[in-house]
PDB file of C-alpha atoms in Angstrom:
ATOM      1  CA  MET A   1      22.535   9.118  16.176  1.00 42.00           C
ATOM      2  CA  GLU A   2      25.507   8.975  14.063  1.00 39.00           C
ATOM      3  CA  LEU A   3      25.218   9.520  10.570  1.00 38.00           C
ATOM      4  CA  ASN A   4      26.773   6.339   9.393  1.00 41.00           C
ATOM      5  CA  GLU A   5      24.627   4.400  11.987  1.00 48.00           C
ATOM      6  CA  PRO A   6      21.807   2.070  10.581  1.00 52.00           C
ATOM      7  CA  LEU A   7      18.274   3.358  10.847  1.00 59.00           C
ATOM      8  CA  PRO A   8      16.659   1.412  14.107  1.00 65.00           C
ATOM      9  CA  GLY A   9      14.636  -1.621  12.817  1.00 59.00           C
ATOM     10  CA  ARG A  10      15.964  -1.597   9.416  1.00 66.00           C
ATOM     11  CA  GLU A  11      17.263  -5.266   9.754  1.00 77.00           C
ATOM     12  CA  PHE A  12      13.470  -6.046   9.520  1.00 83.00           C
ATOM     13  CA  LEU A  13      12.614  -6.220   5.872  1.00 86.00           C
ATOM     14  CA  PRO A  14       8.594  -6.095   4.959  1.00 87.00           C
ATOM     15  CA  ALA A  15       7.466  -9.495   3.287  1.00 88.00           C
ATOM     16  CA  GLU A  16       6.625  -9.019  -0.428  1.00 83.00           C
ATOM     17  CA  ARG A  17       2.917  -9.282  -0.035  1.00 82.00           C
ATOM     18  CA  TYR A  18       0.391  -9.765   2.554  1.00 87.00           C
ATOM     19  CA  VAL A  19      -3.094 -11.381   1.660  1.00 86.00           C
ATOM     20  CA  ILE A  20      -6.148 -10.131   3.306  1.00 85.00           C
ATOM     21  CA  GLN A  21      -8.239 -13.051   4.163  1.00 80.00           C
ATOM     22  CA  SER A  22     -10.146 -12.528   7.480  1.00 81.00           C
ATOM     23  CA  ILE A  23     -13.222 -10.093   8.163  1.00 79.00           C
ATOM     24  CA  GLU A  24     -11.237  -8.725  11.084  1.00 85.00           C
ATOM     25  CA  GLU A  25      -8.251  -7.698   8.779  1.00 86.00           C
ATOM     26  CA  LEU A  26     -10.427  -6.054   6.405  1.00 83.00           C
ATOM     27  CA  ARG A  27     -12.274  -4.095   9.025  1.00 82.00           C
ATOM     28  CA  VAL A  28      -9.054  -2.710  10.316  1.00 88.00           C
ATOM     29  CA  ILE A  29      -7.168  -2.161   7.092  1.00 85.00           C
ATOM     30  CA  ALA A  30     -10.367  -0.419   5.336  1.00 80.00           C
ATOM     31  CA  ASN A  31      -9.939   2.772   6.787  1.00 84.00           C
ATOM     32  CA  PRO A  32      -8.082   5.647   4.819  1.00 83.00           C
ATOM     33  CA  LEU A  33      -6.098   7.055   7.712  1.00 89.00           C
ATOM     34  CA  ARG A  34      -4.581   3.562   8.424  1.00 91.00           C
ATOM     35  CA  LEU A  35      -3.966   2.815   4.864  1.00 87.00           C
ATOM     36  CA  ARG A  36      -1.823   6.331   4.852  1.00 89.00           C
ATOM     37  CA  VAL A  37       0.009   5.040   7.839  1.00 93.00           C
ATOM     38  CA  LEU A  38       0.771   1.681   6.044  1.00 91.00           C
ATOM     39  CA  ASP A  39       2.013   3.583   2.983  1.00 88.00           C
ATOM     40  CA  CYS A  40       4.441   5.727   5.381  1.00 91.00           C
ATOM     41  CA  LEU A  41       5.740   2.641   7.089  1.00 94.00           C
ATOM     42  CA  ILE A  42       6.616   0.221   4.184  1.00 90.00           C
ATOM     43  CA  PRO A  43       9.686   2.324   2.867  1.00 88.00           C
ATOM     44  CA  GLU A  44      11.144   2.435   6.706  1.00 90.00           C
ATOM     45  CA  PRO A  45      10.643   1.992  10.334  1.00 94.00           C
ATOM     46  CA  LEU A  46       9.242   5.037  12.021  1.00 95.00           C
ATOM     47  CA  THR A  47       7.864   6.260  15.363  1.00 95.00           C
ATOM     48  CA  VAL A  48       4.321   7.084  15.693  1.00 95.00           C
ATOM     49  CA  LYS A  49       5.448  10.644  15.905  1.00 94.00           C
ATOM     50  CA  GLN A  50       7.420  10.525  12.947  1.00 95.00           C
ATOM     51  CA  VAL A  51       4.655   8.984  10.921  1.00 95.00           C
ATOM     52  CA  GLY A  52       2.351  11.990  12.359  1.00 95.00           C
ATOM     53  CA  GLU A  53       4.946  14.491  10.964  1.00 94.00           C
ATOM     54  CA  LYS A  54       4.750  12.904   7.481  1.00 92.00           C
ATOM     55  CA  LEU A  55       0.938  12.930   7.223  1.00 92.00           C
ATOM     56  CA  GLY A  56       0.625  16.152   9.063  1.00 91.00           C
ATOM     57  CA  ILE A  57      -1.314  14.697  11.908  1.00 90.00           C
ATOM     58  CA  GLY A  58      -1.362  14.928  15.539  1.00 86.00           C
ATOM     59  CA  SER A  59       0.650  11.866  16.811  1.00 82.00           C
ATOM     60  CA  LYS A  60      -1.914  11.318  19.595  1.00 86.00           C
ATOM     61  CA  LYS A  61      -4.759  10.544  16.946  1.00 86.00           C
ATOM     62  CA  LEU A  62      -2.368   7.833  15.550  1.00 94.00           C
ATOM     63  CA  TYR A  63      -1.569   5.816  18.497  1.00 94.00           C
ATOM     64  CA  TYR A  64      -4.836   4.026  18.442  1.00 94.00           C
ATOM     65  CA  HIS A  65      -4.699   3.424  14.516  1.00 95.00           C
ATOM     66  CA  VAL A  66      -1.128   2.041  14.829  1.00 95.00           C
ATOM     67  CA  GLY A  67      -2.034  -0.059  17.609  1.00 95.00           C
ATOM     68  CA  GLU A  68      -4.914  -1.492  15.793  1.00 95.00           C
ATOM     69  CA  LEU A  69      -2.612  -2.379  12.678  1.00 95.00           C
ATOM     70  CA  GLU A  70      -0.102  -3.875  15.033  1.00 96.00           C
ATOM     71  CA  ARG A  71      -2.692  -5.915  16.891  1.00 95.00           C
ATOM     72  CA  ILE A  72      -3.703  -7.914  13.648  1.00 93.00           C
ATOM     73  CA  GLY A  73      -0.043  -8.161  12.327  1.00 93.00           C
ATOM     74  CA  LEU A  74      -0.439  -5.591   9.578  1.00 93.00           C
ATOM     75  CA  VAL A  75       2.362  -3.425  11.556  1.00 95.00           C
ATOM     76  CA  ARG A  76       5.212  -4.735  13.713  1.00 94.00           C
ATOM     77  CA  LEU A  77       7.240  -3.165  16.269  1.00 94.00           C
ATOM     78  CA  VAL A  78      10.604  -3.790  14.991  1.00 93.00           C
ATOM     79  CA  HIS A  79      12.896  -1.478  17.473  1.00 92.00           C
ATOM     80  CA  THR A  80      12.650   0.137  20.858  1.00 91.00           C
ATOM     81  CA  GLU A  81      15.272   2.583  22.373  1.00 91.00           C
ATOM     82  CA  VAL A  82      15.342   5.297  25.231  1.00 89.00           C
ATOM     83  CA  GLN A  83      16.426   8.802  24.325  1.00 87.00           C
ATOM     84  CA  SER A  84      16.434  11.508  27.035  1.00 87.00           C
ATOM     85  CA  GLY A  85      14.425   9.327  29.205  1.00 87.00           C
ATOM     86  CA  ILE A  86      11.594   8.751  26.509  1.00 88.00           C
ATOM     87  CA  GLN A  87      11.068   5.080  25.114  1.00 90.00           C
ATOM     88  CA  LEU A  88      10.891   5.373  21.373  1.00 92.00           C
ATOM     89  CA  LYS A  89       9.200   2.563  19.458  1.00 94.00           C
ATOM     90  CA  TYR A  90       9.639   2.214  15.767  1.00 95.00           C
ATOM     91  CA  TYR A  91       7.190   0.583  13.642  1.00 96.00           C
ATOM     92  CA  ARG A  92       7.142  -1.123  10.217  1.00 95.00           C
ATOM     93  CA  ALA A  93       4.775  -2.501   7.640  1.00 94.00           C
ATOM     94  CA  ALA A  94       4.479  -6.317   7.639  1.00 93.00           C
ATOM     95  CA  ALA A  95       4.662  -6.270   3.846  1.00 91.00           C
ATOM     96  CA  ALA A  96       5.374  -4.159   0.950  1.00 85.00           C
ATOM     97  CA  TYR A  97       2.114  -4.780  -0.900  1.00 82.00           C
ATOM     98  CA  TYR A  98      -1.428  -5.792   0.411  1.00 83.00           C
ATOM     99  CA  TYR A  99      -4.105  -7.839  -1.485  1.00 78.00           C
ATOM    100  CA  LEU A 100      -7.599  -8.509  -1.035  1.00 72.00           C
ATOM    101  CA  THR A 101      -8.686 -11.987  -2.022  1.00 67.00           C
ATOM    102  CA  ALA A 102     -11.665 -12.306  -4.512  1.00 62.00           C
ATOM    103  CA  SER A 103     -13.556 -14.339  -2.000  1.00 63.00           C
ATOM    104  CA  MET A 104     -13.575 -11.128   0.242  1.00 62.00           C
ATOM    105  CA  LEU A 105     -15.290  -9.205  -2.235  1.00 59.00           C
ATOM    106  CA  HIS A 106     -18.374 -11.452  -2.565  1.00 55.00           C
ATOM    107  CA  SER A 107     -18.591 -13.927   0.266  1.00 48.00           C
ATOM    108  CA  ASP A 108     -21.584 -13.996   2.502  1.00 53.00           C
ATOM    109  CA  ARG A 109     -19.525 -13.778   5.411  1.00 51.00           C
ATOM    110  CA  VAL A 110     -18.558 -10.316   4.601  1.00 49.00           C
ATOM    111  CA  ALA A 111     -21.760  -8.883   3.122  1.00 51.00           C
ATOM    112  CA  SER A 112     -21.858  -6.335   5.848  1.00 53.00           C
ATOM    113  CA  TYR A 113     -18.169  -5.213   5.042  1.00 55.00           C
ATOM    114  CA  SER A 114     -18.832  -4.674   1.399  1.00 56.00           C
ATOM    115  CA  GLY A 115     -18.330  -1.202   1.740  1.00 62.00           C
ATOM    116  CA  ALA A 116     -15.051  -1.895   3.517  1.00 65.00           C
ATOM    117  CA  SER A 117     -13.938  -3.681   0.749  1.00 66.00           C
ATOM    118  CA  GLY A 118     -14.675  -0.785  -1.973  1.00 68.00           C
ATOM    119  CA  GLU A 119     -12.985   1.803   0.469  1.00 67.00           C
ATOM    120  CA  PHE A 120      -9.963  -0.655   0.466  1.00 69.00           C
ATOM    121  CA  LEU A 121      -9.878  -1.057  -3.376  1.00 70.00           C
ATOM    122  CA  ALA A 122     -10.668   2.722  -3.910  1.00 70.00           C
ATOM    123  CA  PHE A 123      -7.911   4.022  -1.748  1.00 66.00           C
ATOM    124  CA  LEU A 124      -5.273   2.094  -3.607  1.00 69.00           C
ATOM    125  CA  LEU A 125      -6.610   3.880  -6.760  1.00 71.00           C
ATOM    126  CA  GLU A 126      -7.031   7.227  -4.986  1.00 69.00           C
ATOM    127  CA  SER A 127      -3.502   7.401  -3.471  1.00 70.00           C
ATOM    128  CA  SER A 128      -1.878   6.561  -6.772  1.00 75.00           C
ATOM    129  CA  ALA A 129      -3.834   9.480  -8.257  1.00 76.00           C
ATOM    130  CA  THR A 130      -2.923  11.931  -5.580  1.00 74.00           C
ATOM    131  CA  ALA A 131       0.965  10.885  -6.071  1.00 77.00           C
ATOM    132  CA  LEU A 132       0.493  11.375  -9.957  1.00 82.00           C
ATOM    133  CA  ARG A 133      -0.957  14.925  -9.204  1.00 83.00           C
ATOM    134  CA  ARG A 134       1.850  15.558  -7.011  1.00 80.00           C
ATOM    135  CA  SER A 135       4.537  14.471  -9.502  1.00 87.00           C
ATOM    136  CA  VAL A 136       2.927  16.771 -12.319  1.00 86.00           C
ATOM    137  CA  ALA A 137       2.726  19.777  -9.728  1.00 88.00           C
ATOM    138  CA  ASN A 138       6.488  19.628  -8.484  1.00 89.00           C
ATOM    139  CA  GLY A 139       8.027  18.788 -11.960  1.00 89.00           C
ATOM    140  CA  THR A 140       9.028  15.211 -11.181  1.00 89.00           C
ATOM    141  CA  ILE A 141       7.327  13.931 -14.391  1.00 87.00           C
ATOM    142  CA  ASP A 142       8.836  16.872 -16.399  1.00 89.00           C
ATOM    143  CA  ALA A 143      12.295  15.909 -15.299  1.00 90.00           C
ATOM    144  CA  ASN A 144      11.860  12.294 -16.256  1.00 89.00           C
ATOM    145  CA  PRO A 145       9.492  12.269 -19.135  1.00 86.00           C
ATOM    146  CA  GLU A 146      11.162   8.882 -20.518  1.00 88.00           C
ATOM    147  CA  SER A 147       9.976   6.958 -17.283  1.00 88.00           C
ATOM    148  CA  PHE A 148       6.140   8.163 -17.750  1.00 86.00           C
ATOM    149  CA  ILE A 149       3.318   6.351 -19.232  1.00 86.00           C
ATOM    150  CA  VAL A 150      -0.493   6.437 -18.235  1.00 82.00           C
ATOM    151  CA  SER A 151      -3.161   4.544 -20.231  1.00 81.00           C
ATOM    152  CA  ARG A 152      -7.050   3.633 -19.870  1.00 79.00           C
ATOM    153  CA  ARG A 153      -8.787   1.325 -22.187  1.00 81.00           C
ATOM    154  CA  ARG A 154     -12.061  -0.301 -22.225  1.00 84.00           C
ATOM    155  CA  LEU A 155     -12.367  -3.665 -23.629  1.00 87.00           C
ATOM    156  CA  ARG A 156     -15.144  -6.087 -24.627  1.00 89.00           C
ATOM    157  CA  LEU A 157     -14.170  -9.545 -23.752  1.00 90.00           C
ATOM    158  CA  SER A 158     -15.635 -12.896 -23.007  1.00 91.00           C
ATOM    159  CA  ALA A 159     -15.423 -14.227 -19.508  1.00 88.00           C
ATOM    160  CA  GLU A 160     -12.599 -16.665 -20.740  1.00 92.00           C
ATOM    161  CA  GLN A 161     -10.806 -13.910 -22.147  1.00 92.00           C
ATOM    162  CA  ALA A 162     -11.108 -11.719 -19.083  1.00 88.00           C
ATOM    163  CA  THR A 163      -9.780 -14.514 -17.178  1.00 88.00           C
ATOM    164  CA  ALA A 164      -6.763 -15.010 -19.580  1.00 91.00           C
ATOM    165  CA  LEU A 165      -6.048 -11.312 -19.461  1.00 90.00           C
ATOM    166  CA  ARG A 166      -5.929 -11.142 -15.586  1.00 86.00           C
ATOM    167  CA  ASP A 167      -3.737 -14.048 -15.440  1.00 87.00           C
ATOM    168  CA  PHE A 168      -1.396 -12.328 -17.796  1.00 90.00           C
ATOM    169  CA  LEU A 169      -1.350  -9.232 -15.942  1.00 86.00           C
ATOM    170  CA  LYS A 170      -0.570 -11.162 -12.793  1.00 82.00           C
ATOM    171  CA  ALA A 171       2.403 -12.772 -14.462  1.00 86.00           C
ATOM    172  CA  GLN A 172       3.663  -9.280 -15.678  1.00 85.00           C
ATOM    173  CA  GLU A 173       3.539  -7.911 -12.041  1.00 80.00           C
ATOM    174  CA  ALA A 174       5.828 -10.602 -10.935  1.00 79.00           C
ATOM    175  CA  GLU A 175       8.213  -9.616 -13.656  1.00 84.00           C
ATOM    176  CA  ILE A 176       7.760  -5.824 -12.572  1.00 82.00           C
ATOM    177  CA  LEU A 177       8.537  -6.407  -9.184  1.00 76.00           C
ATOM    178  CA  SER A 178      11.861  -8.114 -10.209  1.00 81.00           C
ATOM    179  CA  TYR A 179      12.990  -4.763 -11.518  1.00 83.00           C
ATOM    180  CA  ASP A 180      13.083  -3.263  -7.825  1.00 80.00           C
ATOM    181  CA  ASP A 181      16.348  -1.956  -6.735  1.00 80.00           C
ATOM    182  CA  PRO A 182      16.576  -0.253  -3.398  1.00 72.00           C
ATOM    183  CA  ASN A 183      19.755   1.533  -4.372  1.00 81.00           C
ATOM    184  CA  SER A 184      18.419   3.020  -7.532  1.00 84.00           C
ATOM    185  CA  GLU A 185      17.707   7.035  -7.860  1.00 84.00           C
ATOM    186  CA  LEU A 186      14.126   7.029  -8.767  1.00 84.00           C
ATOM    187  CA  THR A 187      11.167   5.782  -6.858  1.00 80.00           C
ATOM    188  CA  MET A 188       8.689   4.515  -9.430  1.00 83.00           C
ATOM    189  CA  SER A 189       4.738   3.787  -8.730  1.00 79.00           C
ATOM    190  CA  TYR A 190       2.496   1.806 -10.920  1.00 78.00           C
ATOM    191  CA  VAL A 191      -0.914   0.648 -10.589  1.00 78.00           C
ATOM    192  CA  PHE A 192      -3.332  -1.444 -12.743  1.00 77.00           C
ATOM    193  CA  ALA A 193      -6.961  -2.398 -12.129  1.00 78.00           C
ATOM    194  CA  LEU A 194      -8.899  -4.781 -14.356  1.00 80.00           C
ATOM    195  CA  PHE A 195     -12.355  -5.160 -13.592  1.00 79.00           C
ATOM    196  CA  PRO A 196     -15.904  -5.520 -15.177  1.00 83.00           C
ATOM    197  CA  THR A 197     -18.508  -2.926 -15.541  1.00 79.00           C
ATOM    198  CA  ASN A 198     -22.355  -2.846 -15.926  1.00 71.00           C
ATOM    199  CA  GLY A 199     -23.510  -1.960 -19.473  1.00 58.00           C
ATOM    200  CA  HIS A 200     -21.710  -1.348 -22.813  1.00 53.00           C
ATOM    201  CA  PRO A 201     -18.338   0.447 -22.621  1.00 46.00           C
ATOM    202  CA  GLY A 202     -19.604   3.391 -24.568  1.00 47.00           C
ATOM    203  CA  GLY A 203     -16.613   3.953 -26.617  1.00 45.00           C
ATOM    204  CA  ARG A 204     -12.672   3.777 -25.943  1.00 46.00           C
TER     205      ARG A 204
END
């Protein structure tokens, strides 16, 4: 491939968001390895072999998982080509962000998948924590201290206040996403979670 040739499948751009609304979608996506595969396929199209190289996993193990993601539309085949007699298939995530509806968390329909819901939500936080540790270890944060902030707070709110705060954060997220510029030099990660817990917060 020539250096100036565009990456295969680059013309396909993931949608801004994909809302998980069915039991089958939840069943497929609530797998830590598949979520890692999706993370690899959001920025650019890759073959299964290239995904395996990024994750340090043999590609044979990944074909089934990529196939499952493609089957329900979370991943799309965006380009095929033949090199040295071998057909290469490039896949890309269907969206940049994946969301779980509140109904999927408490509906009787998915009672047997409550663990899957928890796995999906926990992965979003744990993958961010892993990325944060990596950025600390490799000096990325030290090199860009002006772009770093982490905060955790506990609040006592009424149900109405909690709903209003959630809506405020959703509006802020839309504004944050408007800053996205694929041509900028820094890749930034952000994560927030607002959720009720049992009992008294026990301090701040």
